[in-house]
Short mmCIF file of C-alpha atoms in Angstrom, two decimals:
data_model
loop_
_atom_site.label_atom_id
_atom_site.label_comp_id
_atom_site.label_asym_id
_atom_site.label_seq_id
_atom_site.Cartn_x
_atom_site.Cartn_y
_atom_site.Cartn_z
CA UNK A 1 -0.09 0.00 0.12
CA UNK A 2 2.85 2.39 0.76
CA UNK A 3 4.64 2.24 -2.60
CA UNK A 4 1.15 2.92 -4.21
CA UNK A 5 0.60 6.10 -2.11
CA UNK A 6 4.28 6.98 -2.94
CA UNK A 7 3.38 6.67 -6.73
CA UNK A 8 0.28 8.60 -6.46
CA UNK A 9 1.95 11.52 -4.62
CA UNK A 10 4.95 11.21 -7.11
CA UNK A 11 2.30 11.65 -10.13
CA UNK A 12 0.55 14.51 -8.16
CA UNK A 13 3.63 16.42 -7.77
CA UNK A 14 4.44 15.98 -11.51
CA UNK A 15 1.06 17.36 -12.27
CA UNK A 16 1.43 20.24 -9.88
CA UNK A 17 4.89 21.38 -11.52
CA UNK A 18 3.35 21.31 -14.90
CA UNK A 19 0.29 23.31 -13.82
CA UNK A 20 2.55 25.98 -12.15
CA UNK A 21 4.38 26.42 -15.47
CA UNK A 22 1.06 27.31 -17.26
CA UNK A 23 0.09 30.03 -14.76
CA UNK A 24 2.48 32.92 -15.92
CA UNK A 25 -0.01 34.79 -18.61
CA UNK A 26 -1.86 37.04 -16.53
CA UNK A 27 -4.29 34.22 -15.53
CA UNK A 28 -4.02 30.80 -14.28
CA UNK A 29 -4.45 27.87 -16.58
CA UNK A 30 -5.40 24.47 -15.19
CA UNK A 31 -5.47 20.97 -16.27
CA UNK A 32 -8.23 18.43 -15.52
CA UNK A 33 -7.19 16.33 -12.41
CA UNK A 34 -3.87 18.28 -11.80
CA UNK A 35 -3.24 20.22 -8.74
CA UNK A 36 -2.01 23.92 -8.99
CA UNK A 37 -0.21 25.98 -6.46
CA UNK A 38 -0.45 29.60 -6.59
CA UNK A 39 -0.41 32.87 -4.43
CA UNK A 40 -3.63 34.79 -4.61
CA UNK A 41 -3.47 38.54 -3.59
CA UNK A 42 -6.53 41.08 -3.39
CA UNK A 43 -6.18 41.66 -7.21
CA UNK A 44 -9.05 39.39 -9.01
CA UNK A 45 -7.49 36.57 -10.69
CA UNK A 46 -9.03 34.78 -13.71
CA UNK A 47 -8.55 30.94 -14.16
CA UNK A 48 -9.18 29.07 -17.16
CA UNK A 49 -9.63 25.35 -18.04
CA UNK A 50 -9.17 24.38 -21.76
CA UNK A 51 -9.70 21.32 -23.84
CA UNK A 52 -12.68 19.74 -21.89
CA UNK A 53 -13.62 16.24 -22.79
CA UNK A 54 -16.83 15.61 -24.80
CA UNK A 55 -17.46 12.56 -22.40
CA UNK A 56 -17.72 15.04 -19.36
CA UNK A 57 -21.15 16.60 -18.18
CA UNK A 58 -19.99 18.70 -15.40
CA UNK A 59 -16.91 20.10 -13.80
CA UNK A 60 -16.04 20.37 -9.92
CA UNK A 61 -13.43 23.23 -9.45
CA UNK A 62 -12.06 23.38 -5.82
CA UNK A 63 -9.57 25.59 -4.18
CA UNK A 64 -7.99 25.25 -0.41
CA UNK A 65 -5.74 27.16 1.96
CA UNK A 66 -4.77 26.82 5.33
CA UNK A 67 -7.03 29.09 7.20
CA UNK A 68 -7.00 32.43 5.00
CA UNK A 69 -10.46 32.90 3.10
CA UNK A 70 -10.52 32.79 -0.66
CA UNK A 71 -13.46 33.40 -3.12
CA UNK A 72 -14.20 31.36 -6.27
CA UNK A 73 -16.97 32.64 -8.41
CA UNK A 74 -18.41 32.00 -11.83
CA UNK A 75 -18.56 35.74 -12.87
CA UNK A 76 -16.21 38.62 -12.59
CA UNK A 77 -18.82 40.56 -10.63
CA UNK A 78 -19.94 38.95 -7.44
CA UNK A 79 -23.45 37.69 -7.56
CA UNK A 80 -25.64 35.89 -5.03
CA UNK A 81 -25.75 32.17 -5.71
CA UNK A 82 -22.67 32.18 -8.07
CA UNK A 83 -19.81 32.23 -5.55
CA UNK A 84 -18.35 30.52 -2.48
CA UNK A 85 -15.99 31.87 0.15
CA UNK A 86 -13.72 29.97 2.72
CA UNK A 87 -10.76 28.17 2.98
CA UNK A 88 -12.06 24.84 1.24
CA UNK A 89 -14.53 25.94 -1.45
CA UNK A 90 -15.59 24.54 -4.67
CA UNK A 91 -18.19 25.16 -7.34
CA UNK A 92 -20.08 22.62 -9.80
CA UNK A 93 -20.15 23.82 -13.35
CA UNK A 94 -22.89 21.95 -15.66
CA UNK A 95 -21.55 21.93 -19.21
CA UNK A 96 -23.37 23.13 -22.27
CA UNK A 97 -23.45 20.84 -25.36
CA UNK A 98 -20.09 21.39 -27.23
CA UNK A 99 -18.51 23.55 -24.65
CA UNK A 100 -14.64 23.00 -24.50
CA UNK A 101 -13.60 25.84 -22.15
CA UNK A 102 -14.45 27.00 -18.61
CA UNK A 103 -13.63 30.15 -16.78
CA UNK A 104 -13.51 31.06 -12.91
CA UNK A 105 -12.61 34.01 -11.05
CA UNK A 106 -10.50 34.06 -7.85
CA UNK A 107 -9.96 36.57 -5.26
CA UNK A 108 -9.11 37.28 -1.47
CA UNK A 109 -10.06 40.05 0.93
CA UNK A 110 -7.12 39.34 3.00
CA UNK A 111 -4.38 41.88 3.32
CA UNK A 112 -1.47 39.31 2.73
CA UNK A 113 -1.03 36.88 -0.08
CA UNK A 114 -2.86 33.62 0.37
CA UNK A 115 -1.04 30.17 -0.63
CA UNK A 116 -3.65 28.07 -2.20
CA UNK A 117 -3.72 24.76 -4.14
CA UNK A 118 -6.80 24.15 -6.55
CA UNK A 119 -7.86 21.43 -9.03
CA UNK A 120 -10.67 20.82 -11.53
CA UNK A 121 -12.26 17.56 -11.79
CA UNK A 122 -14.53 16.28 -14.47
CA UNK A 123 -17.47 13.83 -14.07
CA UNK A 124 -19.56 11.80 -16.77
CA UNK A 125 -23.35 11.63 -17.02
CA UNK A 126 -23.29 8.43 -14.88
CA UNK A 127 -21.77 10.05 -11.98
CA UNK A 128 -23.83 11.53 -9.26
CA UNK A 129 -23.69 15.31 -8.71
CA UNK A 130 -22.65 16.29 -5.27
CA UNK A 131 -25.04 18.72 -3.70
CA UNK A 132 -27.23 18.53 -6.74
CA UNK A 133 -30.37 18.56 -4.69
CA UNK A 134 -29.44 21.60 -2.39
CA UNK A 135 -32.40 23.51 -0.41
CA UNK A 136 -30.23 24.67 2.73
CA UNK A 137 -27.30 26.67 1.28
CA UNK A 138 -26.74 29.57 -1.14
CA UNK A 139 -25.50 27.90 -4.41
CA UNK A 140 -28.09 26.08 -6.39
CA UNK A 141 -25.66 23.24 -6.56
CA UNK A 142 -23.42 23.21 -3.61
CA UNK A 143 -20.64 20.34 -3.50
CA UNK A 144 -19.07 22.03 -0.35
CA UNK A 145 -19.06 20.77 3.42
CA UNK A 146 -19.91 23.08 5.89
CA UNK A 147 -17.71 22.63 9.20
CA UNK A 148 -18.40 24.00 12.54
CA UNK A 149 -16.64 23.35 15.79
CA UNK A 150 -16.47 24.02 19.46
CA UNK A 151 -14.30 22.78 22.24
CA UNK A 152 -16.56 19.68 22.59
CA UNK A 153 -17.55 18.71 19.01
CA UNK A 154 -17.06 19.18 15.40
CA UNK A 155 -20.25 19.02 12.90
CA UNK A 156 -20.06 18.69 9.41
CA UNK A 157 -23.25 19.38 7.11
CA UNK A 158 -23.60 18.85 3.22
CA UNK A 159 -26.26 19.13 0.74
CA UNK A 160 -27.89 16.09 -0.79
CA UNK A 161 -26.47 14.86 -4.25
CA UNK A 162 -28.56 14.13 -7.29
CA UNK A 163 -28.31 11.60 -10.31
CA UNK A 164 -26.18 12.50 -13.38
CA UNK A 165 -27.57 13.37 -16.64
CA UNK A 166 -26.32 14.18 -20.13
CA UNK A 167 -25.22 17.51 -21.39
CA UNK A 168 -28.32 19.73 -22.51
CA UNK A 169 -30.81 17.46 -20.72
CA UNK A 170 -32.95 18.42 -17.75
CA UNK A 171 -31.84 17.55 -14.09
CA UNK A 172 -33.94 14.76 -12.63
CA UNK A 173 -36.16 15.92 -10.24
CA UNK A 174 -35.02 15.72 -6.55
CA UNK A 175 -38.39 15.24 -4.43
CA UNK A 176 -41.20 14.15 -6.79
CA UNK A 177 -40.51 10.21 -5.79
CA UNK A 178 -38.57 8.22 -3.56
CA UNK A 179 -38.04 5.12 -5.62
CA UNK A 180 -34.88 3.39 -7.00
CA UNK A 181 -35.17 5.51 -10.08
CA UNK A 182 -34.57 8.73 -8.25
CA UNK A 183 -31.85 10.33 -6.01
CA UNK A 184 -33.10 8.54 -3.03
CA UNK A 185 -31.15 5.32 -3.83
CA UNK A 186 -27.94 7.23 -3.34
CA UNK A 187 -25.55 6.66 -0.63
CA UNK A 188 -23.10 8.84 1.26
CA UNK A 189 -19.93 7.34 2.71
CA UNK A 190 -18.09 9.88 5.31
CA UNK A 191 -14.36 9.84 5.51
CA UNK A 192 -12.14 11.22 8.03
CA UNK A 193 -8.16 11.52 7.69
CA UNK A 194 -5.79 12.61 10.57
CA UNK A 195 -2.93 14.81 9.88
CA UNK A 196 0.46 13.98 11.36
CA UNK A 197 0.12 14.91 15.12
CA UNK A 198 1.45 18.13 16.20
CA UNK A 199 2.18 19.28 12.56
CA UNK A 200 0.22 22.58 11.96
CA UNK A 201 2.28 23.87 8.89
CA UNK A 202 0.53 24.90 5.78
CA UNK A 203 2.99 22.90 3.44
CA UNK A 204 1.78 19.81 5.33
CA UNK A 205 -1.80 20.40 5.15
CA UNK A 206 -1.91 21.17 1.23
CA UNK A 207 0.23 18.04 0.49
CA UNK A 208 -2.31 15.95 2.42
CA UNK A 209 -5.42 17.44 1.00
CA UNK A 210 -4.31 16.11 -2.30
CA UNK A 211 -5.25 12.61 -0.81
CA UNK A 212 -8.68 13.57 -0.02
CA UNK A 213 -9.96 15.08 -3.49
CA UNK A 214 -10.47 12.06 -5.89
CA UNK A 215 -12.30 9.11 -5.04
CA UNK A 216 -9.76 6.33 -5.37
CA UNK A 217 -7.30 8.51 -3.17
CA UNK A 218 -10.01 9.30 -0.44
CA UNK A 219 -10.72 5.37 -0.10
CA UNK A 220 -7.20 4.41 -0.19
CA UNK A 221 -5.81 7.10 2.50
CA UNK A 222 -8.77 7.85 4.71
CA UNK A 223 -11.01 5.71 7.12
CA UNK A 224 -14.73 5.45 6.38
CA UNK A 225 -16.49 6.37 9.56
CA UNK A 226 -20.34 6.26 8.74
CA UNK A 227 -22.56 5.47 5.62
CA UNK A 228 -25.74 7.48 5.26
CA UNK A 229 -28.89 6.99 3.28
CA UNK A 230 -30.90 9.38 1.69
CA UNK A 231 -33.34 9.25 4.68
CA UNK A 232 -30.95 10.40 7.09
CA UNK A 233 -29.83 13.75 7.94
CA UNK A 234 -26.86 14.82 6.18
CA UNK A 235 -25.00 15.93 9.40
CA UNK A 236 -22.43 14.11 11.35
CA UNK A 237 -20.80 15.03 14.41
CA UNK A 238 -17.33 13.84 15.94
CA UNK A 239 -15.46 14.74 18.95
CA UNK A 240 -13.12 17.93 18.68
CA UNK A 241 -9.36 17.49 18.95
CA UNK A 242 -7.90 21.00 19.47
CA UNK A 243 -4.37 21.12 18.01
CA UNK A 244 -5.09 18.14 15.76
CA UNK A 245 -5.60 18.50 12.09
CA UNK A 246 -8.48 16.59 10.50
CA UNK A 247 -9.67 16.26 6.90
CA UNK A 248 -13.31 15.51 6.25
CA UNK A 249 -14.96 14.33 2.86
CA UNK A 250 -17.99 12.64 1.54
CA UNK A 251 -18.40 10.23 -1.48
CA UNK A 252 -21.70 9.82 -2.93
CA UNK A 253 -22.39 6.44 -4.50
CA UNK A 254 -24.83 5.38 -6.95
CA UNK A 255 -25.40 1.61 -6.21
CA UNK A 256 -27.47 0.96 -9.46
CA UNK A 257 -24.79 2.50 -11.89
CA UNK A 258 -21.84 1.64 -9.50
CA UNK A 259 -20.43 5.21 -10.04
CA UNK A 260 -19.43 7.81 -7.34
CA UNK A 261 -18.32 11.31 -6.84
CA UNK A 262 -16.45 13.24 -4.14
CA UNK A 263 -17.55 16.37 -2.44
CA UNK A 264 -15.17 19.23 -1.85
CA UNK A 265 -12.97 18.24 1.59
CA UNK A 266 -12.90 20.39 4.39
CA UNK A 267 -10.23 20.63 7.22
CA UNK A 268 -10.13 21.94 10.78
CA UNK A 269 -7.70 21.81 13.68
CA UNK A 270 -10.58 22.79 16.22
CA UNK A 271 -8.63 25.93 17.05
CA UNK A 272 -7.74 29.34 15.65
CA UNK A 273 -4.64 29.75 13.79
CA UNK A 274 -5.24 33.36 13.00
CA UNK A 275 -2.35 34.53 15.01
CA UNK A 276 0.44 32.24 14.42
CA UNK A 277 -1.06 29.37 16.41
CA UNK A 278 -3.82 31.00 18.39
CA UNK A 279 -5.43 28.57 20.55
CA UNK A 280 -3.75 25.63 19.14
CA UNK A 281 -0.56 26.41 21.02
CA UNK A 282 -2.54 25.87 24.22
CA UNK A 283 -3.70 22.21 24.15
CA UNK A 284 -6.87 21.65 26.15
CA UNK A 285 -6.03 20.59 29.70
CA UNK A 286 -7.82 17.95 31.90
CA UNK A 287 -7.90 18.42 35.72
CA UNK A 288 -7.62 14.96 37.21
CA UNK A 289 -5.37 15.89 40.29
CA UNK A 290 -8.36 16.37 42.55
CA UNK A 291 -10.18 13.20 42.24
CA UNK A 292 -13.84 13.94 43.49
CA UNK A 293 -14.49 17.16 44.58
CA UNK A 294 -12.54 19.03 41.82
CA UNK A 295 -14.09 16.98 39.06
CA UNK A 296 -17.56 17.36 40.17
CA UNK A 297 -17.37 20.86 41.06
CA UNK A 298 -15.94 21.84 37.53
CA UNK A 299 -18.71 20.08 35.79
CA UNK A 300 -21.35 22.08 38.22
CA UNK A 301 -19.73 25.34 37.65
CA UNK A 302 -19.27 24.80 33.87
CA UNK A 303 -23.10 23.88 33.47
CA UNK A 304 -24.56 26.58 35.79
CA UNK A 305 -22.32 29.57 35.33
CA UNK A 306 -20.90 31.45 32.30
CA UNK A 307 -17.51 32.18 34.15
CA UNK A 308 -14.21 32.21 31.96
CA UNK A 309 -12.12 29.14 31.82
CA UNK A 310 -9.52 30.43 33.92
CA UNK A 311 -11.69 31.49 36.74
CA UNK A 312 -13.24 28.20 36.74
CA UNK A 313 -10.06 26.39 36.86
CA UNK A 314 -9.00 28.45 39.75
CA UNK A 315 -12.10 27.62 41.67
CA UNK A 316 -11.69 23.93 40.93
CA UNK A 317 -8.17 24.02 42.05
CA UNK A 318 -9.57 25.30 45.49
CA UNK A 319 -12.45 23.29 45.77
CA UNK A 320 -10.18 20.08 44.83
CA UNK A 321 -7.51 21.29 47.37
CA UNK A 322 -10.08 21.33 50.28
CA UNK A 323 -11.46 17.86 49.03
CA UNK A 324 -7.99 16.61 49.06
CA UNK A 325 -7.51 18.05 52.55
CA UNK A 326 -10.59 16.68 54.07
CA UNK A 327 -9.87 13.05 52.96
CA UNK A 328 -6.27 13.18 54.32
CA UNK A 329 -7.69 14.62 57.60
CA UNK A 330 -10.26 11.83 57.81
CA UNK A 331 -7.53 9.05 57.34
CA UNK A 332 -5.24 11.03 59.65
CA UNK A 333 -7.85 11.30 62.60
CA UNK A 334 -10.07 8.42 62.23
CA UNK A 335 -8.34 5.94 60.06
CA UNK A 336 -11.30 5.35 57.74
CA UNK A 337 -9.75 2.77 55.43
CA UNK A 338 -13.08 1.74 53.81
CA UNK A 339 -13.95 5.42 52.74
CA UNK A 340 -10.49 6.02 51.47
CA UNK A 341 -10.27 2.73 49.44
CA UNK A 342 -13.69 3.37 47.77
CA UNK A 343 -12.47 6.72 46.61
CA UNK A 344 -9.32 4.96 45.29
CA UNK A 345 -11.29 2.22 43.79
CA UNK A 346 -13.86 4.54 42.04
CA UNK A 347 -11.01 6.66 40.48
CA UNK A 348 -9.61 3.54 39.14
CA UNK A 349 -13.05 2.45 37.92
CA UNK A 350 -13.50 5.63 36.27
CA UNK A 351 -10.21 5.32 34.24
CA UNK A 352 -11.12 1.76 33.26
CA UNK A 353 -14.56 2.85 32.27
CA UNK A 354 -13.21 5.72 30.25
CA UNK A 355 -10.92 3.48 28.77
CA UNK A 356 -13.72 1.00 27.49
CA UNK A 357 -15.84 3.74 26.06
CA UNK A 358 -12.72 5.05 24.31
CA UNK A 359 -12.80 2.00 22.08
CA UNK A 360 -15.12 1.42 19.22
CA UNK A 361 -17.82 0.28 21.76
CA UNK A 362 -18.19 3.97 22.60
CA UNK A 363 -19.72 4.63 19.29
CA UNK A 364 -22.52 2.11 19.21
CA UNK A 365 -25.89 3.74 18.78
CA UNK A 366 -27.21 2.41 22.00
CA UNK A 367 -24.79 4.44 24.00
CA UNK A 368 -26.14 7.95 22.40
CA UNK A 369 -28.68 7.54 24.96
CA UNK A 370 -27.49 9.45 28.08
CA UNK A 371 -29.55 7.18 30.38
CA UNK A 372 -27.85 4.07 29.01
CA UNK A 373 -24.55 5.51 28.71
CA UNK A 374 -24.22 6.87 32.54
CA UNK A 375 -25.64 3.70 33.92
CA UNK A 376 -23.36 1.35 32.07
CA UNK A 377 -20.43 3.70 32.59
CA UNK A 378 -21.35 3.93 36.46
CA UNK A 379 -21.72 0.15 36.86
CA UNK A 380 -18.37 -0.38 35.11
CA UNK A 381 -16.66 2.12 37.57
CA UNK A 382 -18.25 0.72 40.59
CA UNK A 383 -17.43 -2.96 39.64
CA UNK A 384 -13.60 -2.28 40.19
CA UNK A 385 -13.85 -1.52 43.92
CA UNK A 386 -16.32 -4.22 44.36
CA UNK A 387 -14.21 -6.86 42.82
CA UNK A 388 -11.40 -5.91 44.97
CA UNK A 389 -13.44 -5.51 48.11
CA UNK A 390 -11.67 -8.34 49.73
CA UNK A 391 -8.11 -7.48 48.93
CA UNK A 392 -7.81 -3.42 49.36
CA UNK A 393 -3.97 -3.54 49.53
CA UNK A 394 -4.00 -4.98 45.89
CA UNK A 395 -6.33 -2.24 44.82
CA UNK A 396 -4.38 0.30 46.41
CA UNK A 397 -1.37 -0.86 44.60
CA UNK A 398 -2.96 -1.08 41.19
CA UNK A 399 -4.72 2.26 41.71
CA UNK A 400 -1.37 3.94 42.47
CA UNK A 401 0.51 2.36 39.66
CA UNK A 402 -1.93 2.84 36.91
CA UNK A 403 -3.22 6.43 37.87
CA UNK A 404 0.16 7.44 38.56
CA UNK A 405 1.43 6.31 35.37
CA UNK A 406 -1.51 7.84 33.62
CA UNK A 407 -0.64 11.31 35.12
CA UNK A 408 2.43 11.04 32.85
CA UNK A 409 0.65 10.77 29.70
CA UNK A 410 -1.42 13.87 30.96
CA UNK A 411 1.78 15.94 31.51
CA UNK A 412 3.14 14.71 28.08
CA UNK A 413 0.02 16.00 26.48
CA UNK A 414 0.73 19.40 27.83
CA UNK A 415 3.61 19.60 25.63
CA UNK A 416 3.06 17.46 22.79
CA UNK A 417 -0.26 16.03 21.11
CA UNK A 418 -1.19 12.51 22.27
CA UNK A 419 -4.74 10.97 21.76
CA UNK A 420 -4.61 8.92 25.05
CA UNK A 421 -5.27 12.23 27.01
CA UNK A 422 -8.99 12.02 25.36
CA UNK A 423 -9.53 8.79 27.33
CA UNK A 424 -10.83 10.95 30.14
CA UNK A 425 -11.58 14.28 28.35
CA UNK A 426 -14.32 12.51 26.30
CA UNK A 427 -16.09 11.70 29.55
CA UNK A 428 -15.87 15.12 30.87
CA UNK A 429 -17.13 16.66 27.71
CA UNK A 430 -20.01 14.33 27.64
CA UNK A 431 -20.68 15.59 31.31
CA UNK A 432 -20.45 19.29 30.17
CA UNK A 433 -22.29 19.21 26.91
CA UNK A 434 -25.48 17.27 26.35
CA UNK A 435 -25.15 17.68 22.52
CA UNK A 436 -21.78 15.60 22.71
CA UNK A 437 -23.79 12.41 22.98
CA UNK A 438 -24.31 12.51 19.29
CA UNK A 439 -20.65 12.94 18.32
CA UNK A 440 -18.42 10.21 17.00
CA UNK A 441 -15.44 9.44 19.15
CA UNK A 442 -12.38 9.07 16.70
CA UNK A 443 -8.81 10.11 17.56
CA UNK A 444 -5.57 9.55 15.57
CA UNK A 445 -3.57 6.72 16.91
CA UNK A 446 -0.06 7.59 15.32
CA UNK A 447 3.88 7.47 16.43
CA UNK A 448 3.35 9.61 19.57
CA UNK A 449 0.59 7.53 20.71
CA UNK A 450 2.46 4.14 20.55
CA UNK A 451 5.27 5.71 22.46
CA UNK A 452 3.27 7.10 25.17
CA UNK A 453 1.12 3.91 25.22
CA UNK A 454 4.52 1.88 25.74
CA UNK A 455 5.68 4.25 28.38
CA UNK A 456 2.27 4.19 30.28
CA UNK A 457 2.45 0.39 30.49
CA UNK A 458 6.04 0.20 31.24
CA UNK A 459 5.65 2.68 34.30
CA UNK A 460 2.41 0.82 35.39
CA UNK A 461 3.77 -2.59 35.43
CA UNK A 462 7.39 -1.42 36.88
CA UNK A 463 5.36 0.73 39.70
CA UNK A 464 2.99 -2.11 40.48
CA UNK A 465 6.02 -4.70 40.57
CA UNK A 466 8.20 -2.49 43.03
CA UNK A 467 5.18 -1.99 45.25
CA UNK A 468 4.36 -5.51 45.47
CA UNK A 469 8.03 -6.49 46.26
CA UNK A 470 8.55 -3.69 48.80
CA UNK A 471 5.17 -4.53 50.76
CA UNK A 472 5.94 -8.39 50.97
CA UNK A 473 5.75 -9.34 54.35
CA UNK A 474 4.41 -6.07 55.95
CA UNK A 475 1.02 -5.34 57.29
CA UNK A 476 -1.83 -4.54 54.71
CA UNK A 477 -2.12 -0.99 56.12
CA UNK A 478 -0.30 0.91 58.86
CA UNK A 479 -2.19 2.42 61.69
CA UNK A 480 -3.54 5.91 60.84
CA UNK A 481 -1.15 8.65 62.07
CA UNK A 482 -3.31 10.09 64.78
CA UNK A 483 -3.14 6.56 66.69
CA UNK A 484 0.71 6.51 66.13
CA UNK A 485 1.01 9.99 67.67
CA UNK A 486 -1.24 9.32 70.65
CA UNK A 487 0.91 6.14 71.40
CA UNK A 488 3.97 7.99 71.18
CA UNK A 489 2.87 10.76 73.56
CA UNK A 490 1.67 8.31 76.07
CA UNK A 491 5.12 6.38 75.83
CA UNK A 492 7.07 9.55 76.33
CA UNK A 493 4.90 10.32 79.37
CA UNK A 494 5.44 7.11 81.02
CA UNK A 495 8.75 6.16 80.13
CA UNK A 496 11.35 8.85 81.98
CA UNK A 497 14.26 6.65 80.55
CA UNK A 498 13.49 7.67 77.04
CA UNK A 499 15.64 10.47 75.85
CA UNK A 500 12.68 11.93 74.00
CA UNK A 501 11.11 12.48 77.62
CA UNK A 502 13.75 15.14 78.55
CA UNK A 503 13.41 17.20 75.31
CA UNK A 504 12.95 20.80 76.32
CA UNK A 505 9.74 22.81 75.53
CA UNK A 506 9.17 24.01 71.97
CA UNK A 507 9.74 27.62 72.87
CA UNK A 508 13.28 26.73 74.41
CA UNK A 509 14.04 24.83 71.30
CA UNK A 510 12.95 27.89 68.90
CA UNK A 511 15.07 30.38 70.82
CA UNK A 512 18.07 27.92 70.87
CA UNK A 513 17.76 27.80 67.13
CA UNK A 514 17.50 31.53 66.76
CA UNK A 515 20.68 32.07 68.81
CA UNK A 516 22.46 29.47 66.69
CA UNK A 517 21.55 31.36 63.55
CA UNK A 518 22.64 34.54 65.10
CA UNK A 519 25.99 33.40 65.82
CA UNK A 520 26.38 32.50 62.21
CA UNK A 521 26.38 36.20 61.49
CA UNK A 522 28.54 37.40 64.15
CA UNK A 523 32.22 38.50 63.29
CA UNK A 524 34.72 36.22 64.73
CA UNK A 525 36.61 37.85 67.69
CA UNK A 526 40.57 38.26 67.06
CA UNK A 527 42.59 36.12 69.05
CA UNK A 528 46.24 36.76 70.42
CA UNK A 529 48.24 39.99 71.39
CA UNK A 530 47.43 43.03 69.32
CA UNK A 531 48.93 45.85 71.52
CA UNK A 532 52.13 47.11 69.81
CA UNK A 533 55.39 46.24 71.83
CA UNK A 534 56.90 49.27 73.62
CA UNK A 535 60.59 49.62 72.86
#
């Protein structure tokens, strides 16, 4: 597969070089199926395609940039319904009989030049027309995919397609009938392609976009995540991955004629690149250190208030610290072993349950229902402390090894992207946003993730092994600190032979320490005779 992909990229690169060489006469000249790189400024640029085959019935012209908007139009003067603006935009042009040339107009409103890559594609009368039955967006035929994202989910929308037809013929009606002779027989395959982790460069994006434009390359490079029928809504939601580049595309397939066509791919980083990185430079964080109080407190104040993220994080830190102090205090004073081990077991159960729903099981339709999801999630989380109810020491060792090593994963995620942090982040998002239940939970699993997963497993196994060897032959749990302190105090009072019985009071010891510190800063008195001898 890899030699085939390299061959495809080599052919694409050769076509790009040829297209660039033909763009030096005051307008851009394109060739069907070839990519063209060019800089677009505020001056309107004319683009032309010659020698269109007589077998083609419609053209799909598309242009892509990283984050700056560009406009592609059928007319020199922008008119409603004849242009599209964005960083991934395209137009469908229905060819007239005997037409062999087509012209588009390109421009940008951005003050600085925009690096673009563009390609025209031709389709025959048997191929379905992407966006041919559009009723929602501005264009009569809209092949574009519209993307919207927030910190929780990324949603794509597109217009339904229509059946293909010959040049000069009338287009098939969109909603007259729902039989197999109409557009209702069409199927839509949604594909997802992850860019290399941590790579936010423009060159990388434009290179990888070339794998998501034509049907064969999309099928070879990307992963099909869902298939929609004409009865389904043309909307799909995914979990957002801030700082991770993702490209989406839709292939419409005609099962009767066994033909297909691709929409215009769209990309996102789920963050802003406007200011040289923007929010992409600060990966989203998950606050796991404050176990119960911090976790639930953050959910409550996020859902019930409109406070800024920094304020919520500070309040969560305070609440989590208080919760941690109370749990430690309860162990120190009362030795509540059951309560402490229940908390430890629930945290380990939370991580185990989150890991299970991070797998493809989490995308099953049954778990789209909040009631089913949370009941199943809670049962799995509660199962862990129940299983280890009779061996609490093993539970404590496992929790320390697994949770402690997972904290290393979260620490690594603060400096370089890794999908493993979304094991717990996805659960937090579901608790904060009810709309997140419909999002498909997919994340890239690339080199960084394999390395971090190996480190996580190594640390967990070594930590558990070390604790088991160290605690061999020791009591399951030591007495709580208050009991030890009380026993020690009684021993000192009754045993006058104990040297600690004669320790001076605290005030005298403090004065002695201060006097010792003062001596360190005093000048040493000179020794010996300093009086001059009298002759």
